Coordinates of C-alpha atoms in Angstrom, one line a residue:
M1 CA -52.0 -30.0 19.0
Y2 CA -51.0 -31.9 22.1
F3 CA -52.9 -31.3 25.3
S4 CA -51.4 -32.4 28.6
I5 CA -51.8 -31.8 32.3
P6 CA -48.4 -32.4 33.8
D7 CA -49.1 -31.1 37.2
T8 CA -51.6 -29.4 39.5
T9 CA -51.6 -26.3 41.8
D10 CA -53.2 -26.4 45.3
I11 CA -55.0 -23.1 46.2
S12 CA -55.3 -22.6 49.9
A13 CA -58.4 -21.2 51.6
K14 CA -56.6 -18.0 52.4
R15 CA -55.8 -17.4 48.7
S16 CA -59.2 -18.4 47.5
S17 CA -61.8 -15.7 46.9
N18 CA -64.6 -17.9 48.5
Q19 CA -62.4 -19.0 51.4
H20 CA -62.4 -22.7 50.2
A21 CA -59.3 -24.6 49.2
F22 CA -59.3 -26.2 45.7
T23 CA -57.0 -27.7 43.1
L24 CA -56.1 -26.2 39.7
F25 CA -55.2 -28.5 36.8
N26 CA -52.5 -26.9 34.8
I27 CA -53.3 -27.4 31.1
H28 CA -50.4 -27.3 28.6
V29 CA -50.7 -27.1 24.8
N30 CA -47.7 -28.4 22.9
G31 CA -45.7 -28.3 26.1
N32 CA -46.5 -24.7 27.0
H33 CA -48.7 -23.7 29.9
H34 CA -52.0 -22.3 28.5
C35 CA -54.4 -22.1 31.5
S36 CA -55.2 -23.5 34.9
L37 CA -58.7 -24.7 35.6
R38 CA -60.7 -26.2 38.4
Y39 CA -62.4 -29.6 38.0
S40 CA -65.9 -27.9 38.1
Q41 CA -64.9 -25.7 35.2
L42 CA -63.8 -28.7 33.1
R43 CA -67.0 -30.5 34.1
A44 CA -69.1 -27.6 32.8
F45 CA -67.0 -27.6 29.6
N46 CA -67.8 -31.3 29.1
D47 CA -71.5 -30.8 29.9
E48 CA -71.8 -28.1 27.2
L49 CA -69.9 -30.3 24.6
Q50 CA -72.3 -33.1 25.4
R51 CA -75.3 -30.7 24.8
L52 CA -73.9 -29.1 21.6
F53 CA -72.2 -32.2 20.0
P54 CA -73.9 -35.4 21.3
V55 CA -72.9 -37.5 18.3
S56 CA -69.2 -36.4 18.3
M57 CA -69.0 -37.0 22.1
I58 CA -70.0 -40.7 21.8
N59 CA -66.5 -41.9 21.3
I60 CA -64.8 -39.5 23.7
Q61 CA -62.9 -40.8 26.7
P62 CA -65.3 -40.7 29.8
F63 CA -65.1 -37.6 31.9
P64 CA -63.9 -38.5 35.5
P65 CA -66.9 -38.6 37.8
K66 CA -67.6 -36.1 40.6
K67 CA -66.8 -37.2 44.1
F68 CA -68.5 -35.9 47.2
F69 CA -65.6 -36.1 49.6
N70 CA -62.2 -34.5 49.7
L71 CA -59.7 -36.3 47.5
S72 CA -56.4 -37.7 48.7
L73 CA -53.2 -36.8 46.8
R74 CA -53.3 -40.1 45.0
E75 CA -56.9 -39.5 43.9
I76 CA -56.1 -36.0 42.7
D77 CA -53.3 -37.4 40.6
E78 CA -55.6 -40.1 39.2
R79 CA -58.1 -37.4 38.3
R80 CA -55.3 -35.4 36.6
I81 CA -54.5 -38.4 34.4
L82 CA -58.1 -39.0 33.5
L83 CA -58.7 -35.4 32.7
E84 CA -55.6 -35.4 30.5
R85 CA -56.8 -38.4 28.6
Y86 CA -60.3 -36.8 28.2
L87 CA -58.8 -33.6 26.7
Q88 CA -56.5 -35.6 24.4
S89 CA -59.6 -37.5 23.2
V90 CA -61.6 -34.3 22.6
V91 CA -58.9 -32.6 20.5
Q92 CA -58.8 -35.6 18.1
H93 CA -62.3 -34.5 16.8
K94 CA -62.3 -31.6 14.3
S95 CA -66.0 -31.0 14.9
L96 CA -65.2 -30.1 18.5
I97 CA -61.9 -28.2 18.2
S98 CA -63.2 -26.1 15.2
S99 CA -66.3 -25.0 17.2
S100 CA -66.7 -21.5 18.5
Y101 CA -67.5 -22.9 21.9
F102 CA -64.1 -24.7 22.1
D103 CA -62.3 -21.5 21.1
D104 CA -64.2 -19.2 23.4
F105 CA -63.8 -21.6 26.4
F106 CA -60.0 -21.9 26.2
L107 CA -59.5 -18.2 25.2
N108 CA -61.4 -17.1 28.3
A109 CA -59.6 -19.7 30.4
Q110 CA -56.2 -18.3 29.3
R111 CA -57.5 -14.8 30.1
E112 CA -58.7 -15.7 33.6
T113 CA -55.4 -17.5 34.3
F114 CA -53.5 -14.5 33.2
L115 CA -55.5 -12.1 35.3
S116 CA -55.1 -14.3 38.4
E117 CA -51.3 -14.2 38.0
L118 CA -51.1 -10.4 37.9
V119 CA -49.4 -9.1 41.0
N120 CA -49.2 -5.3 41.3
K121 CA -49.0 -5.0 37.6
T122 CA -51.3 -3.2 35.2
Y123 CA -51.6 -3.4 31.4
P124 CA -53.0 -0.9 29.0
E125 CA -56.4 -1.6 27.3
K126 CA -54.9 -1.1 23.8
I127 CA -51.4 -2.2 22.7
N128 CA -49.2 -2.1 19.6
F129 CA -48.2 -5.5 18.3
T130 CA -45.0 -6.4 16.3
I131 CA -45.3 -9.1 13.7
Y132 CA -42.2 -10.3 11.9
L133 CA -41.6 -11.6 8.4
L134 CA -39.0 -14.3 7.9
N135 CA -36.4 -11.7 6.8
Q136 CA -37.0 -10.1 10.3
H137 CA -38.9 -7.1 8.8
K138 CA -41.3 -5.7 11.4
I139 CA -45.0 -5.0 10.8
I140 CA -46.5 -2.8 13.6
I141 CA -50.2 -3.5 14.3
E142 CA -51.8 -0.7 16.4
N143 CA -54.7 -0.5 18.9
L144 CA -55.2 -4.2 19.6
S145 CA -56.7 -5.6 22.8
L146 CA -54.6 -7.8 25.1
Y147 CA -57.3 -10.4 24.7
D148 CA -57.8 -10.4 20.9
N149 CA -57.5 -13.9 19.5
T150 CA -55.3 -15.1 16.7
S151 CA -57.9 -14.5 14.0
K152 CA -58.2 -10.8 14.9
L153 CA -54.4 -10.4 14.9
F154 CA -54.1 -12.2 11.6
D155 CA -56.8 -10.1 10.0
A156 CA -55.2 -6.9 11.2
C157 CA -51.8 -8.1 9.8
A158 CA -53.3 -9.0 6.5
N159 CA -55.0 -5.7 6.3
K160 CA -51.7 -3.9 7.0
I161 CA -50.0 -5.8 4.3
Q162 CA -53.0 -5.1 2.0
L163 CA -53.4 -8.8 1.2
E164 CA -56.5 -9.6 -0.9
N165 CA -59.1 -11.9 0.6
E166 CA -58.5 -14.6 -2.0
Y167 CA -55.0 -15.2 -0.7
L168 CA -55.7 -15.2 3.1
S169 CA -56.0 -19.0 3.3
Y170 CA -52.4 -19.5 2.1
F171 CA -50.9 -17.7 5.1
S172 CA -51.0 -17.9 8.9
L173 CA -49.2 -16.8 12.1
F174 CA -46.5 -18.8 13.8
F175 CA -44.4 -18.6 16.9
Y176 CA -40.7 -18.5 16.2
E177 CA -37.7 -18.3 18.5
L178 CA -35.3 -15.5 17.7
K179 CA -31.8 -16.7 18.7
N180 CA -28.4 -15.6 17.5
N181 CA -30.2 -13.5 14.9
Q182 CA -31.8 -16.7 13.5
L183 CA -35.5 -17.5 13.4
N184 CA -36.5 -21.1 14.4
I185 CA -40.0 -22.3 14.2
I186 CA -41.8 -23.3 17.4
R187 CA -45.5 -23.8 16.5
P188 CA -48.5 -22.3 14.8
L189 CA -50.7 -20.0 16.7
F190 CA -54.0 -21.6 17.7
S191 CA -57.4 -20.1 17.2
F192 CA -58.3 -20.4 20.9
E193 CA -55.4 -18.3 22.3
S194 CA -54.5 -14.6 22.7
P195 CA -51.2 -14.1 20.9
Y196 CA -50.3 -11.4 23.4
L197 CA -50.9 -13.5 26.5
S198 CA -49.0 -16.4 25.0
L199 CA -46.1 -14.2 24.1
E200 CA -46.1 -12.6 27.6
K201 CA -45.9 -16.1 29.1
A202 CA -43.0 -17.1 26.9
L203 CA -41.1 -13.9 27.8
K204 CA -41.5 -14.6 31.5
L205 CA -39.8 -17.9 30.9
N206 CA -36.9 -16.0 29.2
E207 CA -37.9 -17.5 25.8
N208 CA -37.2 -15.0 23.1
Y209 CA -40.3 -15.7 21.0
C210 CA -41.8 -13.6 18.3
I211 CA -44.8 -14.0 15.9
V212 CA -44.1 -14.5 12.2
F213 CA -46.5 -14.1 9.3
K214 CA -45.7 -16.7 6.6
K215 CA -47.2 -19.2 4.2
T216 CA -49.0 -22.2 5.7
Y217 CA -49.3 -24.7 2.9
W218 CA -47.2 -27.8 1.8
N219 CA -48.3 -28.2 -1.8
L220 CA -45.7 -26.3 -3.7
N221 CA -48.0 -26.0 -6.7
Y222 CA -49.8 -23.2 -4.7
D223 CA -46.7 -21.1 -5.3
F224 CA -48.0 -20.5 -8.8
K225 CA -51.2 -19.0 -7.4
L226 CA -49.2 -16.4 -5.6
I227 CA -46.3 -15.7 -7.8
D228 CA -48.0 -13.2 -10.2
N229 CA -49.5 -11.0 -7.5
R230 CA -47.0 -8.4 -6.3
R231 CA -47.7 -8.6 -2.6
T232 CA -47.9 -12.4 -2.4
R233 CA -44.8 -12.7 -4.6
N234 CA -42.8 -10.6 -2.2
L235 CA -43.9 -12.8 0.7
L236 CA -43.1 -15.9 -1.3
F237 CA -39.7 -14.4 -2.1
I238 CA -38.9 -13.8 1.6
Q239 CA -40.0 -17.4 2.3
S240 CA -37.7 -18.7 -0.5
Q241 CA -34.8 -16.7 0.9
Y242 CA -35.3 -18.2 4.3
D243 CA -35.6 -21.8 3.0
I244 CA -32.3 -21.4 1.1
E245 CA -30.5 -19.9 4.1
Q246 CA -31.7 -22.7 6.3
S247 CA -30.6 -25.5 3.9
E248 CA -27.4 -24.0 2.4
D249 CA -25.1 -25.7 4.8
L250 CA -26.9 -29.1 4.5
Y251 CA -27.1 -29.4 0.8
P252 CA -24.3 -28.4 -1.5
S253 CA -25.6 -27.1 -4.9
D254 CA -24.5 -24.9 -7.8
I255 CA -27.7 -22.9 -7.7
Y256 CA -26.7 -20.7 -4.7
Q257 CA -24.4 -18.5 -6.8
Q258 CA -27.1 -18.1 -9.4
L259 CA -29.6 -17.2 -6.7
N260 CA -27.3 -14.4 -5.5
I261 CA -27.1 -12.9 -9.0
L262 CA -30.9 -13.0 -9.3
Y263 CA -31.2 -11.3 -5.9
E264 CA -28.8 -8.6 -6.8
N265 CA -30.8 -8.0 -10.0
N266 CA -34.1 -7.9 -8.0
S267 CA -35.4 -10.8 -10.2
F268 CA -37.7 -12.0 -7.5
K269 CA -39.9 -14.2 -9.6
E270 CA -36.9 -16.0 -11.2
Y271 CA -35.3 -16.3 -7.7
I272 CA -38.4 -18.1 -6.5
L273 CA -38.6 -20.4 -9.5
L274 CA -34.9 -21.4 -9.2
S275 CA -35.1 -21.8 -5.4
R276 CA -37.9 -24.3 -5.9
T277 CA -35.3 -26.7 -7.4
S278 CA -33.4 -26.8 -4.1
K279 CA -33.7 -30.1 -2.2
F280 CA -35.1 -28.6 1.0
Y281 CA -37.3 -25.9 -0.5
G282 CA -40.6 -25.7 1.4
Y283 CA -39.2 -27.9 4.2
I284 CA -39.1 -27.2 8.0
I285 CA -35.7 -28.2 9.3
L286 CA -35.3 -29.5 12.9
Q287 CA -31.9 -30.0 14.4
Q288 CA -30.8 -32.2 17.3
C289 CA -33.1 -35.2 16.6
S290 CA -32.4 -38.9 16.8
I291 CA -33.9 -42.1 15.4
N292 CA -33.1 -45.8 15.5
D293 CA -31.4 -46.6 12.3
L294 CA -33.7 -48.9 10.3
I295 CA -30.7 -50.9 9.1
T296 CA -28.4 -51.1 12.1
E297 CA -31.1 -50.3 14.8
K298 CA -28.5 -48.0 16.4
L299 CA -29.8 -44.8 17.9
S300 CA -28.4 -42.2 15.5
Q301 CA -28.3 -38.4 15.5
C302 CA -30.2 -36.9 12.6
I303 CA -31.6 -33.8 11.1
L304 CA -35.3 -34.0 10.6
T305 CA -36.8 -32.2 7.6
I306 CA -40.5 -31.9 7.0
G307 CA -42.1 -31.1 3.7
N308 CA -43.3 -32.5 0.3
N309 CA -45.6 -34.8 2.2
E310 CA -42.8 -36.6 3.9
L311 CA -40.6 -36.8 7.0
L312 CA -37.0 -37.0 5.8
C313 CA -34.4 -38.2 8.4
C314 CA -30.9 -37.4 7.5
I315 CA -28.5 -39.5 9.6
I316 CA -25.5 -37.3 10.7
N317 CA -22.1 -38.7 9.8
D318 CA -19.9 -39.2 12.9
D319 CA -17.0 -40.6 11.0
K320 CA -14.4 -37.8 10.8
K321 CA -12.6 -39.5 7.9
N322 CA -15.8 -39.2 5.8
T323 CA -16.4 -35.7 4.6
N324 CA -20.1 -36.2 3.8
L325 CA -22.4 -34.5 6.2
F326 CA -25.0 -37.4 6.1
T327 CA -24.4 -41.1 5.9
K328 CA -27.9 -42.0 4.8
E329 CA -31.4 -40.7 4.5
F330 CA -34.8 -42.3 5.4
S331 CA -37.9 -40.9 3.8
F332 CA -41.3 -41.5 5.5
K333 CA -44.2 -40.6 3.2
V334 CA -47.2 -39.2 5.0
T335 CA -49.5 -41.4 2.9
R336 CA -47.8 -44.5 4.4
I337 CA -48.2 -43.4 8.0
R338 CA -51.3 -45.1 9.4
C339 CA -51.4 -43.2 12.8
W340 CA -49.1 -41.5 15.2
K341 CA -48.8 -40.4 18.8
V342 CA -46.7 -37.9 20.8
N343 CA -45.0 -39.3 24.0
C344 CA -43.8 -37.0 26.7
T345 CA -41.9 -38.5 29.6
K346 CA -39.4 -37.3 32.1
Q347 CA -36.7 -39.1 30.1
N348 CA -37.5 -37.8 26.6
V349 CA -40.0 -36.4 24.2
N350 CA -40.7 -38.3 21.0
I351 CA -43.2 -38.9 18.2
A352 CA -44.0 -42.5 17.2
F353 CA -45.9 -43.5 14.0
E354 CA -47.0 -46.7 12.5
Y355 CA -45.5 -47.0 9.0
L356 CA -46.0 -49.2 6.0
I357 CA -42.4 -50.6 5.5
K358 CA -43.5 -53.0 2.8
K359 CA -46.7 -54.6 1.6
D360 CA -48.8 -55.9 4.5
T361 CA -46.0 -54.9 7.0
L362 CA -46.5 -52.1 9.5
Q363 CA -43.7 -51.0 11.8
W364 CA -43.6 -48.4 14.6
I365 CA -41.0 -45.8 14.0
T366 CA -39.9 -43.4 16.8
I367 CA -38.2 -40.0 16.3
Y368 CA -36.8 -38.3 19.4
T369 CA -37.1 -34.5 19.3
E370 CA -38.2 -31.8 21.7
Q371 CA -40.4 -30.6 18.8
A372 CA -42.5 -33.7 18.7
A373 CA -45.7 -31.7 19.1
L374 CA -44.7 -29.6 16.1
V375 CA -44.0 -32.7 14.0
S376 CA -47.5 -33.9 14.9
T377 CA -49.0 -30.6 13.9
C378 CA -47.2 -30.8 10.6
L379 CA -48.3 -34.3 9.9
Q380 CA -51.9 -33.4 10.5
S381 CA -51.8 -30.3 8.4
M382 CA -50.3 -32.4 5.5
V383 CA -53.2 -34.9 5.9
D384 CA -55.7 -32.1 5.9
E385 CA -54.3 -30.6 2.8
I386 CA -54.2 -33.9 0.9
L387 CA -57.8 -34.5 1.8
A388 CA -58.8 -31.0 0.8
N389 CA -57.1 -31.4 -2.5
K390 CA -59.1 -34.6 -3.1
V391 CA -62.3 -32.7 -2.5
V392 CA -61.1 -29.9 -4.8
T393 CA -60.3 -32.4 -7.5
T394 CA -63.7 -34.1 -7.3
S395 CA -66.0 -31.1 -6.7
S396 CA -64.1 -28.0 -7.9
I397 CA -64.2 -26.3 -4.5
S398 CA -61.5 -23.8 -4.0
I399 CA -59.0 -24.2 -1.1
S400 CA -60.1 -20.8 0.2
D401 CA -63.7 -22.1 0.5
L402 CA -62.3 -25.0 2.5
S403 CA -60.3 -22.7 4.8
N404 CA -63.0 -20.4 6.2
N405 CA -61.7 -21.6 9.5
R406 CA -57.9 -21.4 9.2
S407 CA -57.4 -23.5 12.3
N408 CA -58.3 -26.6 10.2
I409 CA -55.1 -26.1 8.2
T410 CA -52.7 -24.9 10.9
N411 CA -53.8 -26.7 14.0
G412 CA -52.5 -30.3 14.3
L413 CA -53.8 -33.2 16.3
T414 CA -52.0 -35.8 18.4
T415 CA -53.4 -38.7 16.3
R416 CA -55.6 -38.9 13.3
T417 CA -59.4 -38.6 14.0
K418 CA -61.8 -41.5 13.5
S419 CA -63.0 -40.0 10.2
D420 CA -59.4 -39.8 9.0
L421 CA -58.9 -43.5 9.9
D422 CA -62.1 -44.4 8.0
R423 CA -60.6 -42.7 5.0
L424 CA -57.4 -44.8 5.4
N425 CA -59.4 -48.0 5.5
N426 CA -61.2 -46.9 2.3
N427 CA -57.8 -46.5 0.7
E428 CA -58.4 -42.8 0.0
L429 CA -55.3 -41.6 1.7
F430 CA -53.3 -44.5 3.3
D431 CA -51.1 -46.2 0.7
K432 CA -51.3 -50.0 1.2
G433 CA -48.8 -50.6 -1.6
D434 CA -45.4 -52.3 -1.5
G435 CA -43.6 -49.9 0.8
D436 CA -40.6 -47.7 0.2
D437 CA -37.8 -49.3 -1.8
D438 CA -35.1 -47.4 0.0
L439 CA -36.0 -48.9 3.4

């Protein structure tokens, strides 16, 4: 996840409940406003983290010191920048972001911000919630609180679907945009947010968001754990249909006609097995991206696909005489990415990563996309899954045991944590081989 504080809000003495003016720092997560907090609230947050997690807090960016006089505009902006760096440092540590205190603090912060923004508007204590599947089938969840967190909504949805406990860790909730009758992924839901409040905020901004229940893993071998159970097979079939529809125009193949026949015959299992042979099965596809061509160094438009433990950049063909949709492809394996960072400026949003081009040669690669925070989330969840699989292989622990806190799988980080980098240096994850032949 990517925390930022792009701006502040000044509250005058007249608007303040205690008749004192103060500044609110507007905290955004993955580019969306989550809450607005005073410096004193963030300082209390830091103090409690220091008390609860003294070892994890050793390498955190220093919290900006308290000052006893009124701050100038320049000093307020300096504090904003320091607070942003502090929060970005905190969310790089899994021991902190997976704690109940972290979740409770930012869930309550979202709730308080929401309540402060209410103007002559009331909300019922209980609501009915609509969850979508990827085929736009609706699941109605009844009698939820406005302030229920993601975990409660997920459990209610899983219960409605009658999903057995052993399969819960393979699924999660995501925000999608419903546009032109097409669902496009935005981000996973985080454990520290109220889905209802986040959805309300998006609707106020005229963003047609909805919440989708879908699989959350990258390792396609997990399909075989789900395919023989009727309910999980149906969910997997819906996901397969969606993946095929997303990629059909990008990748010509003879299997589409066969898939139509299987669909008409209600041969769902066979449909899933055949769709797995499609090039972009299990991939997230992001349009309107660009990258500097590694050969020509020209900034080129591309379609970014994310899956199979890689980022695949398909350079769009702009030669009208050439009928091929793509001129070339660049594959970036996650095990060759040493670290990455999300950059948000007024000019553009991008994700940059240090990549092993060839043996002993690392190069920074930059992909320009408005969904840079989502790409970061995907990279981190791939890393988490690879590391979890290594633990499973060596100690026979099931993935459901490793996923008691589902946020560890679905919540991404801006950069890898120190513990992840230690694993890289020990050659457990980072591949220090000869690099990719096709680069």
